[in-house]
mmCIF file of C-alpha atoms in Angstrom:
data_model
loop_
_atom_site.group_PDB
_atom_site.id
_atom_site.type_symbol
_atom_site.label_atom_id
_atom_site.label_comp_id
_atom_site.label_asym_id
_atom_site.label_seq_id
_atom_site.Cartn_x
_atom_site.Cartn_y
_atom_site.Cartn_z
ATOM 1 C CA UNK C 177 0.000 0.000 0.000
ATOM 2 C CA UNK C 178 1.080 3.557 -0.659
ATOM 3 C CA UNK C 179 0.400 7.086 0.568
ATOM 4 C CA UNK C 180 0.320 10.234 -1.539
ATOM 5 C CA UNK C 181 1.794 13.162 0.378
ATOM 6 C CA UNK C 182 2.801 16.744 -0.337
ATOM 7 C CA UNK C 183 4.834 19.081 1.859
ATOM 8 C CA UNK C 184 2.699 21.639 3.640
ATOM 9 C CA UNK C 185 2.345 25.143 2.249
ATOM 10 C CA UNK C 186 5.161 27.479 3.285
ATOM 11 C CA UNK C 187 7.822 24.789 3.788
ATOM 12 C CA UNK C 188 9.017 25.019 0.179
ATOM 13 C CA UNK C 189 8.258 27.069 -2.879
ATOM 14 C CA UNK C 190 5.018 26.177 -4.642
ATOM 15 C CA UNK C 191 6.897 24.659 -7.620
ATOM 16 C CA UNK C 192 8.666 22.253 -5.267
ATOM 17 C CA UNK C 193 5.479 21.007 -3.583
ATOM 18 C CA UNK C 194 5.238 17.857 -5.659
ATOM 19 C CA UNK C 195 3.200 14.832 -4.663
ATOM 20 C CA UNK C 196 5.458 12.101 -3.305
ATOM 21 C CA UNK C 197 4.624 8.412 -3.209
ATOM 22 C CA UNK C 198 5.425 6.827 0.157
ATOM 23 C CA UNK C 199 5.120 3.166 1.158
ATOM 24 C CA UNK C 200 2.850 2.693 4.160
ATOM 25 C CA UNK C 201 4.983 1.853 7.212
ATOM 26 C CA UNK C 202 4.503 -1.509 8.910
ATOM 27 C CA UNK C 203 1.635 -1.381 11.434
ATOM 28 C CA UNK C 204 3.913 -1.894 14.440
ATOM 29 C CA UNK C 205 6.643 0.487 13.211
ATOM 30 C CA UNK C 206 6.805 4.175 14.107
ATOM 31 C CA UNK C 207 9.404 5.701 11.775
ATOM 32 C CA UNK C 208 11.238 8.945 12.589
ATOM 33 C CA UNK C 209 10.253 10.157 9.115
ATOM 34 C CA UNK C 210 8.472 8.856 6.036
ATOM 35 C CA UNK C 211 10.747 8.065 3.119
ATOM 36 C CA UNK C 212 9.325 8.521 -0.373
ATOM 37 C CA UNK C 213 10.348 6.227 -3.218
ATOM 38 C CA UNK C 214 12.547 9.052 -4.552
ATOM 39 C CA UNK C 215 14.495 9.130 -1.265
ATOM 40 C CA UNK C 216 12.946 12.342 0.111
ATOM 41 C CA UNK C 217 12.631 12.109 3.895
ATOM 42 C CA UNK C 218 9.460 13.706 5.191
ATOM 43 C CA UNK C 219 9.459 14.745 8.841
ATOM 44 C CA UNK C 220 6.371 14.234 11.013
ATOM 45 C CA UNK C 221 3.906 17.110 10.710
ATOM 46 C CA UNK C 222 5.503 18.537 7.565
ATOM 47 C CA UNK C 223 3.239 16.901 4.982
ATOM 48 C CA UNK C 224 -0.400 16.686 4.079
ATOM 49 C CA UNK C 225 -1.947 13.351 3.162
ATOM 50 C CA UNK C 226 -3.839 13.481 -0.117
ATOM 51 C CA UNK C 227 -7.008 11.392 -0.598
ATOM 52 C CA UNK C 228 -6.087 10.599 -4.206
ATOM 53 C CA UNK C 229 -4.008 11.726 -7.162
ATOM 54 C CA UNK C 230 -3.815 15.531 -7.299
ATOM 55 C CA UNK C 231 -1.219 18.130 -8.196
ATOM 56 C CA UNK C 232 2.167 17.666 -9.828
ATOM 57 C CA UNK C 233 3.631 14.206 -9.181
ATOM 58 C CA UNK C 234 7.232 13.598 -8.161
ATOM 59 C CA UNK C 235 8.561 11.920 -11.304
ATOM 60 C CA UNK C 236 11.417 10.092 -9.511
ATOM 61 C CA UNK C 237 8.835 8.584 -7.129
ATOM 62 C CA UNK C 238 6.759 7.352 -10.051
ATOM 63 C CA UNK C 239 9.804 5.838 -11.759
ATOM 64 C CA UNK C 240 10.963 4.024 -8.608
ATOM 65 C CA UNK C 241 7.536 2.923 -7.415
ATOM 66 C CA UNK C 242 6.989 -0.844 -7.702
ATOM 67 C CA UNK C 243 4.330 -1.895 -10.197
ATOM 68 C CA UNK C 244 0.930 -2.808 -8.796
ATOM 69 C CA UNK C 245 0.744 -6.530 -8.134
ATOM 70 C CA UNK C 246 -3.034 -6.835 -8.102
ATOM 71 C CA UNK C 247 -3.707 -5.399 -11.562
ATOM 72 C CA UNK C 248 -4.259 -7.901 -14.323
ATOM 73 C CA UNK C 249 -3.480 -6.727 -17.829
ATOM 74 C CA UNK C 250 -5.907 -7.726 -20.582
ATOM 75 C CA UNK C 251 -4.607 -10.264 -23.124
ATOM 76 C CA UNK C 252 -2.243 -8.562 -25.543
ATOM 77 C CA UNK C 253 -2.238 -5.366 -23.459
ATOM 78 C CA UNK C 254 1.012 -5.727 -21.653
#
C-alpha cells in the first residue's frame, strides 16, 4: 500500500510542492520520518496526506515505485 503526500504550504516554494509516493509503514513500526520512493525524507507534521491523485507528481517517485501486483493486464495489453 502507498500514501500520496505533499509538503505543507510554506515549507518550500510552490513549484517544489510535488506529490510524493510513500510506502505505508509496517503497522507496528513508528518511523522517525516517512521516506518517499525518490528518497525524500518527510518529517512528522511537515506533509499533508492526499485522498487521491492531485497536483504535480514527483517523477522520480513514479519511476521508482513498484508496479501494482493486483492489476491484471488484458490479453495482448502488456
